[in-house]
mmCIF file of C-alpha atoms in Angstrom:
data_model
loop_
_atom_site.group_PDB
_atom_site.id
_atom_site.type_symbol
_atom_site.label_atom_id
_atom_site.label_comp_id
_atom_site.label_asym_id
_atom_site.label_seq_id
_atom_site.Cartn_x
_atom_site.Cartn_y
_atom_site.Cartn_z
ATOM 1 C CA MET A 1 -170.738 -94.178 1.321
ATOM 2 C CA ALA A 2 -167.025 -93.942 0.524
ATOM 3 C CA ASP A 3 -165.559 -91.491 -1.916
ATOM 4 C CA ALA A 4 -164.488 -92.785 -5.335
ATOM 5 C CA GLY A 5 -160.847 -91.666 -4.862
ATOM 6 C CA SER A 6 -160.333 -93.551 -1.576
ATOM 7 C CA ALA A 7 -159.911 -97.159 -0.516
ATOM 8 C CA LEU A 8 -160.935 -98.758 2.732
ATOM 9 C CA PRO A 9 -158.629 -101.305 4.393
ATOM 10 C CA GLU A 10 -159.865 -104.876 4.831
ATOM 11 C CA GLY A 11 -160.507 -104.699 8.519
ATOM 12 C CA GLY A 12 -162.328 -101.388 8.381
ATOM 13 C CA GLY A 13 -162.212 -98.939 11.243
ATOM 14 C CA SER A 14 -158.997 -97.334 10.003
ATOM 15 C CA GLU A 15 -158.577 -94.073 8.261
ATOM 16 C CA PRO A 16 -158.755 -94.526 4.492
ATOM 17 C CA LEU A 17 -155.584 -94.038 2.388
ATOM 18 C CA ARG A 18 -155.688 -91.186 -0.050
ATOM 19 C CA GLY A 19 -153.933 -90.336 -3.307
ATOM 20 C CA SER A 20 -150.146 -91.030 -3.385
ATOM 21 C CA ASP A 21 -150.315 -92.828 -0.055
ATOM 22 C CA ALA A 22 -152.391 -95.574 -1.613
ATOM 23 C CA GLU A 23 -150.044 -95.888 -4.610
ATOM 24 C CA SER A 24 -146.920 -96.132 -2.429
ATOM 25 C CA ALA A 25 -148.566 -98.700 -0.215
ATOM 26 C CA ALA A 26 -149.478 -100.850 -3.198
ATOM 27 C CA GLN A 27 -145.908 -100.924 -4.606
ATOM 28 C CA PRO A 28 -143.457 -103.541 -3.088
ATOM 29 C CA GLU A 29 -140.152 -102.428 -1.560
ATOM 30 C CA PRO A 30 -137.231 -102.481 -4.022
ATOM 31 C CA VAL A 31 -134.851 -105.443 -3.665
ATOM 32 C CA SER A 32 -131.083 -104.925 -4.093
ATOM 33 C CA PRO A 33 -129.714 -106.915 -7.004
ATOM 34 C CA ARG A 34 -126.701 -107.944 -4.879
ATOM 35 C CA ALA A 35 -126.972 -109.921 -1.688
ATOM 36 C CA ARG A 36 -125.708 -108.109 1.315
ATOM 37 C CA PRO A 37 -122.508 -109.664 2.792
ATOM 38 C CA ALA A 38 -122.922 -111.390 6.089
ATOM 39 C CA PRO A 39 -121.382 -109.542 8.970
ATOM 40 C CA LEU A 40 -117.833 -110.697 9.900
ATOM 41 C CA THR A 41 -117.610 -112.919 12.915
ATOM 42 C CA ARG A 42 -115.278 -111.504 15.518
ATOM 43 C CA LEU A 43 -112.480 -113.827 16.681
ATOM 44 C CA THR A 44 -112.603 -114.844 20.266
ATOM 45 C CA ARG A 45 -109.577 -114.498 22.502
ATOM 46 C CA GLY A 46 -108.953 -118.263 22.441
ATOM 47 C CA GLN A 47 -108.984 -118.408 18.638
ATOM 48 C CA LEU A 48 -106.606 -115.482 18.385
ATOM 49 C CA LEU A 49 -104.222 -117.078 20.882
ATOM 50 C CA ALA A 50 -104.287 -120.390 18.965
ATOM 51 C CA ALA A 51 -103.459 -118.588 15.706
ATOM 52 C CA LEU A 52 -100.508 -116.826 17.329
ATOM 53 C CA LEU A 53 -99.210 -120.095 18.761
ATOM 54 C CA LEU A 54 -99.423 -121.820 15.365
ATOM 55 C CA ALA A 55 -97.559 -118.947 13.716
ATOM 56 C CA ALA A 56 -94.822 -119.090 16.372
ATOM 57 C CA LEU A 57 -94.544 -122.860 15.975
ATOM 58 C CA GLY A 58 -94.167 -122.597 12.208
ATOM 59 C CA PHE A 59 -91.495 -119.929 12.558
ATOM 60 C CA GLY A 60 -89.617 -122.074 15.064
ATOM 61 C CA LEU A 61 -89.674 -125.112 12.766
ATOM 62 C CA VAL A 62 -88.293 -123.082 9.862
ATOM 63 C CA VAL A 63 -85.466 -121.686 11.989
ATOM 64 C CA GLN A 64 -84.608 -125.125 13.353
ATOM 65 C CA ALA A 65 -84.528 -126.647 9.865
ATOM 66 C CA ASN A 66 -82.156 -123.937 8.651
ATOM 67 C CA GLN A 67 -79.889 -124.427 11.639
ATOM 68 C CA THR A 68 -79.859 -128.191 11.094
ATOM 69 C CA LYS A 69 -78.755 -127.738 7.497
ATOM 70 C CA SER A 70 -75.860 -125.417 8.317
ATOM 71 C CA GLY A 71 -75.051 -126.233 11.944
ATOM 72 C CA ASP A 72 -72.752 -129.182 11.208
ATOM 73 C CA LEU A 73 -70.221 -127.059 9.326
ATOM 74 C CA SER A 74 -70.848 -123.540 10.595
ATOM 75 C CA SER A 75 -69.526 -124.414 14.036
ATOM 76 C CA LEU A 76 -66.190 -125.715 12.712
ATOM 77 C CA SER A 77 -63.021 -123.673 12.544
ATOM 78 C CA GLN A 78 -61.194 -122.859 9.327
ATOM 79 C CA SER A 79 -58.506 -125.490 9.926
ATOM 80 C CA GLU A 80 -61.160 -128.153 10.539
ATOM 81 C CA LEU A 81 -62.983 -127.214 7.336
ATOM 82 C CA VAL A 82 -59.710 -127.412 5.397
ATOM 83 C CA ARG A 83 -59.023 -130.849 6.857
ATOM 84 C CA ILE A 84 -62.475 -132.103 5.881
ATOM 85 C CA LEU A 85 -61.986 -130.729 2.368
ATOM 86 C CA ASP A 86 -58.632 -132.521 2.123
ATOM 87 C CA ASP A 87 -60.258 -135.790 3.188
ATOM 88 C CA VAL A 88 -62.953 -135.430 0.556
ATOM 89 C CA SER A 89 -60.340 -134.608 -2.091
ATOM 90 C CA ARG A 90 -58.244 -137.667 -1.199
ATOM 91 C CA GLN A 91 -61.289 -139.892 -1.324
ATOM 92 C CA GLY A 92 -62.207 -138.472 -4.723
ATOM 93 C CA GLU A 93 -58.681 -139.132 -6.019
ATOM 94 C CA ARG A 94 -58.818 -142.715 -4.733
ATOM 95 C CA LEU A 95 -62.150 -143.329 -6.442
ATOM 96 C CA ASP A 96 -60.816 -141.820 -9.685
ATOM 97 C CA ALA A 97 -57.830 -144.182 -9.561
ATOM 98 C CA GLU A 98 -60.121 -147.165 -9.035
ATOM 99 C CA ALA A 99 -62.288 -146.040 -11.942
ATOM 100 C CA ARG A 100 -59.233 -145.793 -14.222
ATOM 101 C CA ASP A 101 -58.128 -149.300 -13.224
ATOM 102 C CA LEU A 102 -61.564 -150.704 -13.986
ATOM 103 C CA GLU A 103 -61.648 -148.936 -17.341
ATOM 104 C CA GLN A 104 -58.217 -150.367 -18.208
ATOM 105 C CA THR A 105 -59.359 -153.846 -17.245
ATOM 106 C CA GLN A 106 -62.463 -153.449 -19.370
ATOM 107 C CA SER A 107 -60.357 -152.292 -22.320
ATOM 108 C CA ASP A 108 -58.017 -155.278 -21.969
ATOM 109 C CA LEU A 109 -60.924 -157.698 -21.871
ATOM 110 C CA ARG A 110 -62.530 -156.215 -24.969
ATOM 111 C CA SER A 111 -59.613 -155.494 -27.261
ATOM 112 C CA GLY A 112 -56.624 -157.366 -25.855
ATOM 113 C CA THR A 113 -54.735 -159.783 -28.069
ATOM 114 C CA ASP A 114 -54.991 -162.505 -25.433
ATOM 115 C CA ARG A 115 -58.414 -162.129 -23.878
ATOM 116 C CA ALA A 116 -58.179 -165.401 -21.971
ATOM 117 C CA ALA A 117 -55.020 -164.296 -20.157
ATOM 118 C CA ALA A 118 -56.513 -160.876 -19.386
ATOM 119 C CA ALA A 119 -59.694 -162.459 -18.049
ATOM 120 C CA GLU A 120 -57.716 -164.841 -15.844
ATOM 121 C CA LYS A 121 -55.598 -161.992 -14.475
ATOM 122 C CA ALA A 122 -58.673 -159.895 -13.708
ATOM 123 C CA THR A 123 -60.328 -162.862 -12.012
ATOM 124 C CA ARG A 124 -57.300 -163.552 -9.819
ATOM 125 C CA GLU A 125 -57.047 -159.885 -8.809
ATOM 126 C CA ARG A 126 -60.728 -159.770 -8.020
ATOM 127 C CA LEU A 127 -60.478 -162.969 -5.992
ATOM 128 C CA SER A 128 -57.594 -161.522 -3.987
ATOM 129 C CA VAL A 129 -59.538 -158.336 -3.262
ATOM 130 C CA LEU A 130 -62.599 -160.302 -2.188
ATOM 131 C CA GLY A 131 -60.410 -162.467 0.047
ATOM 132 C CA ILE A 132 -59.081 -159.373 1.804
ATOM 133 C CA LEU A 133 -62.550 -157.898 2.218
ATOM 134 C CA ALA A 134 -63.926 -161.200 3.501
ATOM 135 C CA GLY A 135 -60.979 -161.572 5.880
ATOM 136 C CA THR A 136 -59.871 -164.929 4.520
ATOM 137 C CA GLU A 137 -56.470 -163.630 3.394
ATOM 138 C CA PRO A 138 -53.860 -161.529 5.231
ATOM 139 C CA ALA A 139 -53.291 -157.964 4.054
ATOM 140 C CA GLN A 140 -50.342 -155.603 3.928
ATOM 141 C CA GLY A 141 -49.982 -151.926 3.178
ATOM 142 C CA PRO A 142 -49.978 -148.402 4.627
ATOM 143 C CA GLY A 143 -52.378 -147.484 7.390
ATOM 144 C CA ILE A 144 -52.640 -146.529 11.042
ATOM 145 C CA THR A 145 -52.517 -148.144 14.470
ATOM 146 C CA ILE A 146 -54.804 -147.068 17.302
ATOM 147 C CA LYS A 147 -54.021 -147.683 20.957
ATOM 148 C CA ILE A 148 -56.916 -147.144 23.353
ATOM 149 C CA GLU A 149 -55.982 -146.748 27.013
ATOM 150 C CA ASP A 150 -58.884 -147.589 29.312
ATOM 151 C CA PRO A 151 -57.543 -148.138 32.864
ATOM 152 C CA GLN A 152 -60.985 -147.949 34.488
ATOM 153 C CA ALA A 153 -62.706 -150.147 31.869
ATOM 154 C CA LEU A 154 -65.193 -147.404 30.922
ATOM 155 C CA VAL A 155 -65.192 -147.974 27.160
ATOM 156 C CA ASP A 156 -68.155 -150.062 26.053
ATOM 157 C CA SER A 157 -68.727 -152.154 22.959
ATOM 158 C CA ALA A 158 -70.783 -149.423 21.250
ATOM 159 C CA THR A 159 -67.819 -147.014 21.341
ATOM 160 C CA LEU A 160 -65.485 -149.621 19.832
ATOM 161 C CA LEU A 161 -68.035 -150.449 17.152
ATOM 162 C CA ASP A 162 -68.275 -146.732 16.308
ATOM 163 C CA THR A 163 -64.486 -146.690 15.952
ATOM 164 C CA VAL A 164 -64.583 -149.529 13.445
ATOM 165 C CA GLN A 165 -67.433 -147.914 11.521
ATOM 166 C CA GLU A 166 -65.534 -144.608 11.369
ATOM 167 C CA LEU A 167 -62.512 -146.413 9.937
ATOM 168 C CA ARG A 168 -64.653 -148.143 7.334
ATOM 169 C CA ASP A 169 -66.247 -144.863 6.307
ATOM 170 C CA ALA A 170 -62.756 -143.397 5.925
ATOM 171 C CA GLY A 171 -61.761 -146.149 3.481
ATOM 172 C CA ALA A 172 -60.153 -148.818 5.667
ATOM 173 C CA GLU A 173 -59.791 -151.980 3.593
ATOM 174 C CA ALA A 174 -58.618 -154.362 6.333
ATOM 175 C CA ILE A 175 -59.048 -154.027 10.113
ATOM 176 C CA GLN A 176 -57.694 -156.122 12.961
ATOM 177 C CA PHE A 177 -58.889 -155.650 16.541
ATOM 178 C CA GLY A 178 -56.473 -157.370 18.882
ATOM 179 C CA GLN A 179 -56.167 -160.857 17.407
ATOM 180 C CA VAL A 180 -59.541 -160.789 15.639
ATOM 181 C CA ARG A 181 -60.010 -159.956 11.963
ATOM 182 C CA VAL A 182 -62.902 -157.507 11.666
ATOM 183 C CA VAL A 183 -65.361 -158.283 8.864
ATOM 184 C CA ALA A 184 -68.979 -157.453 8.119
ATOM 185 C CA SER A 185 -70.293 -160.059 10.569
ATOM 186 C CA THR A 186 -68.003 -159.149 13.482
ATOM 187 C CA SER A 187 -69.823 -158.480 16.744
ATOM 188 C CA PHE A 188 -68.837 -156.371 19.758
ATOM 189 C CA THR A 189 -70.582 -157.189 23.038
ATOM 190 C CA ASP A 190 -70.203 -156.171 26.657
ATOM 191 C CA PRO A 191 -69.468 -159.005 29.098
ATOM 192 C CA ASP A 192 -71.687 -159.658 32.080
ATOM 193 C CA THR A 193 -68.837 -159.273 34.577
ATOM 194 C CA GLY A 194 -67.307 -156.131 33.041
ATOM 195 C CA GLY A 195 -63.678 -155.280 32.404
ATOM 196 C CA ALA A 196 -63.371 -156.728 28.898
ATOM 197 C CA ILE A 197 -64.985 -156.584 25.474
ATOM 198 C CA VAL A 198 -66.023 -159.729 23.649
ATOM 199 C CA THR A 199 -65.270 -159.683 19.912
ATOM 200 C CA ASP A 200 -66.611 -162.661 17.985
ATOM 201 C CA GLY A 201 -66.437 -164.722 21.166
ATOM 202 C CA VAL A 202 -62.886 -163.608 22.067
ATOM 203 C CA GLU A 203 -62.408 -161.505 25.220
ATOM 204 C CA GLN A 204 -60.337 -158.368 24.669
ATOM 205 C CA SER A 205 -58.826 -156.499 27.615
ATOM 206 C CA PRO A 206 -57.505 -152.924 27.574
ATOM 207 C CA PRO A 207 -55.349 -151.408 26.314
ATOM 208 C CA TYR A 208 -56.967 -152.158 22.971
ATOM 209 C CA ARG A 209 -54.955 -152.147 19.745
ATOM 210 C CA ILE A 210 -56.493 -151.672 16.325
ATOM 211 C CA VAL A 211 -54.670 -151.999 13.010
ATOM 212 C CA ALA A 212 -56.302 -150.524 9.910
ATOM 213 C CA ILE A 213 -54.930 -150.578 6.364
ATOM 214 C CA GLY A 214 -55.950 -147.714 4.113
ATOM 215 C CA ASP A 215 -55.049 -144.096 3.484
ATOM 216 C CA PRO A 216 -53.359 -142.994 6.751
ATOM 217 C CA ALA A 217 -54.124 -139.283 6.459
ATOM 218 C CA THR A 218 -57.816 -139.810 5.712
ATOM 219 C CA MET A 219 -58.365 -142.280 8.543
ATOM 220 C CA GLU A 220 -56.482 -140.182 11.098
ATOM 221 C CA SER A 221 -58.452 -137.085 10.147
ATOM 222 C CA ALA A 222 -61.720 -138.996 10.453
ATOM 223 C CA LEU A 223 -60.877 -140.037 14.006
ATOM 224 C CA ASN A 224 -59.887 -136.482 14.983
ATOM 225 C CA ILE A 225 -62.991 -134.633 13.751
ATOM 226 C CA PRO A 226 -64.995 -132.732 16.426
ATOM 227 C CA GLY A 227 -67.327 -135.154 18.146
ATOM 228 C CA GLY A 228 -65.442 -138.090 16.654
ATOM 229 C CA VAL A 229 -63.929 -141.196 18.190
ATOM 230 C CA LEU A 230 -60.993 -139.629 20.007
ATOM 231 C CA GLU A 231 -63.149 -136.923 21.554
ATOM 232 C CA THR A 232 -65.689 -139.540 22.653
ATOM 233 C CA LEU A 233 -62.959 -141.600 24.306
ATOM 234 C CA HIS A 234 -61.762 -138.537 26.176
ATOM 235 C CA GLN A 235 -65.286 -137.785 27.388
ATOM 236 C CA VAL A 236 -65.729 -141.239 28.930
ATOM 237 C CA GLY A 237 -62.365 -141.125 30.703
ATOM 238 C CA ALA A 238 -60.226 -143.047 28.212
ATOM 239 C CA SER A 239 -57.658 -141.936 25.631
ATOM 240 C CA GLY A 240 -56.687 -142.906 22.115
ATOM 241 C CA THR A 241 -53.382 -142.558 20.273
ATOM 242 C CA VAL A 242 -53.138 -142.734 16.480
ATOM 243 C CA ALA A 243 -49.871 -143.475 14.648
ATOM 244 C CA ARG A 244 -49.330 -143.545 10.901
ATOM 245 C CA ARG A 245 -47.414 -146.438 9.354
ATOM 246 C CA GLN A 246 -46.273 -146.991 5.796
ATOM 247 C CA ASP A 247 -46.093 -150.758 6.076
ATOM 248 C CA LEU A 248 -48.568 -152.616 8.254
ATOM 249 C CA THR A 249 -49.640 -156.248 8.289
ATOM 250 C CA VAL A 250 -53.058 -157.573 9.167
ATOM 251 C CA SER A 251 -52.213 -161.190 9.894
ATOM 252 C CA ALA A 252 -55.447 -162.434 11.478
ATOM 253 C CA VAL A 253 -57.681 -164.301 9.043
ATOM 254 C CA ARG A 254 -61.129 -165.844 9.108
ATOM 255 C CA GLU A 255 -61.677 -169.508 8.465
ATOM 256 C CA VAL A 256 -63.549 -170.340 5.316
ATOM 257 C CA THR A 257 -66.712 -172.175 6.258
ATOM 258 C CA SER A 258 -68.442 -174.524 3.894
ATOM 259 C CA PRO A 259 -72.014 -173.589 2.994
ATOM 260 C CA THR A 260 -74.699 -175.728 4.570
ATOM 261 C CA TYR A 261 -77.333 -175.541 1.846
ATOM 262 C CA ALA A 262 -75.816 -173.861 -1.222
ATOM 263 C CA VAL A 263 -73.795 -175.803 -3.771
ATOM 264 C CA PRO A 264 -71.980 -174.571 -6.915
ATOM 265 C CA ARG A 265 -74.105 -174.634 -9.993
ATOM 266 C CA THR A 266 -72.923 -176.957 -12.738
ATOM 267 C CA GLU A 267 -73.591 -176.210 -16.379
ATOM 268 C CA ASN A 268 -75.427 -178.950 -18.301
#
């Protein structure tokens, strides 16, 4: 018969628990109020290498972006920077003068004593400007001439088109390439046989001559910038000569073609 102060386990055959041993066995183990953090997973060698490569790639992209922002001007000399600044200043002055002319025209149209005469004058001036831009009227004024020597016929149509685009960006208002008036729709193509450039269906043989009316200093500086037209011509084995002129004439004109479908609108 078992003692009153002892307890037998369920299976029997074991030594009975006594006193404090029985009390401690009956009480559950304390649970921590906070969950224990999971052990950190160690990075494998491949994961560590991938992280380093991504960090290096990000650093390289940042450096390249910074160089792209400042590389165009940081590589230029002081004289080249001064020349670019002068070009920008001249262009700003030209735009200011055009703005003043437009403001004066607006003032005349609003408050002039003879509004009809002012409106007719403005219309005629605008029509003349549009005729020059469209190439339907000859033009005269200061500008530059460009002579491109190409004895081995190495200059392609893309280089000549870049020359025209550079002149337009520099403010050329009228351009003549050989005997062809250059307008927005003018095309430059390479012939199949080589040795000449086709401009709007007209074959042009070197040496090429370009006449451009605009600010002479600005256009000449644009052609002489590093990596510009003259340097490109030199790299392909050709050469270009620029001469300033105070009075040039662009005599070639475009024929006015009648519209096929559009007709002037008549007021009812």
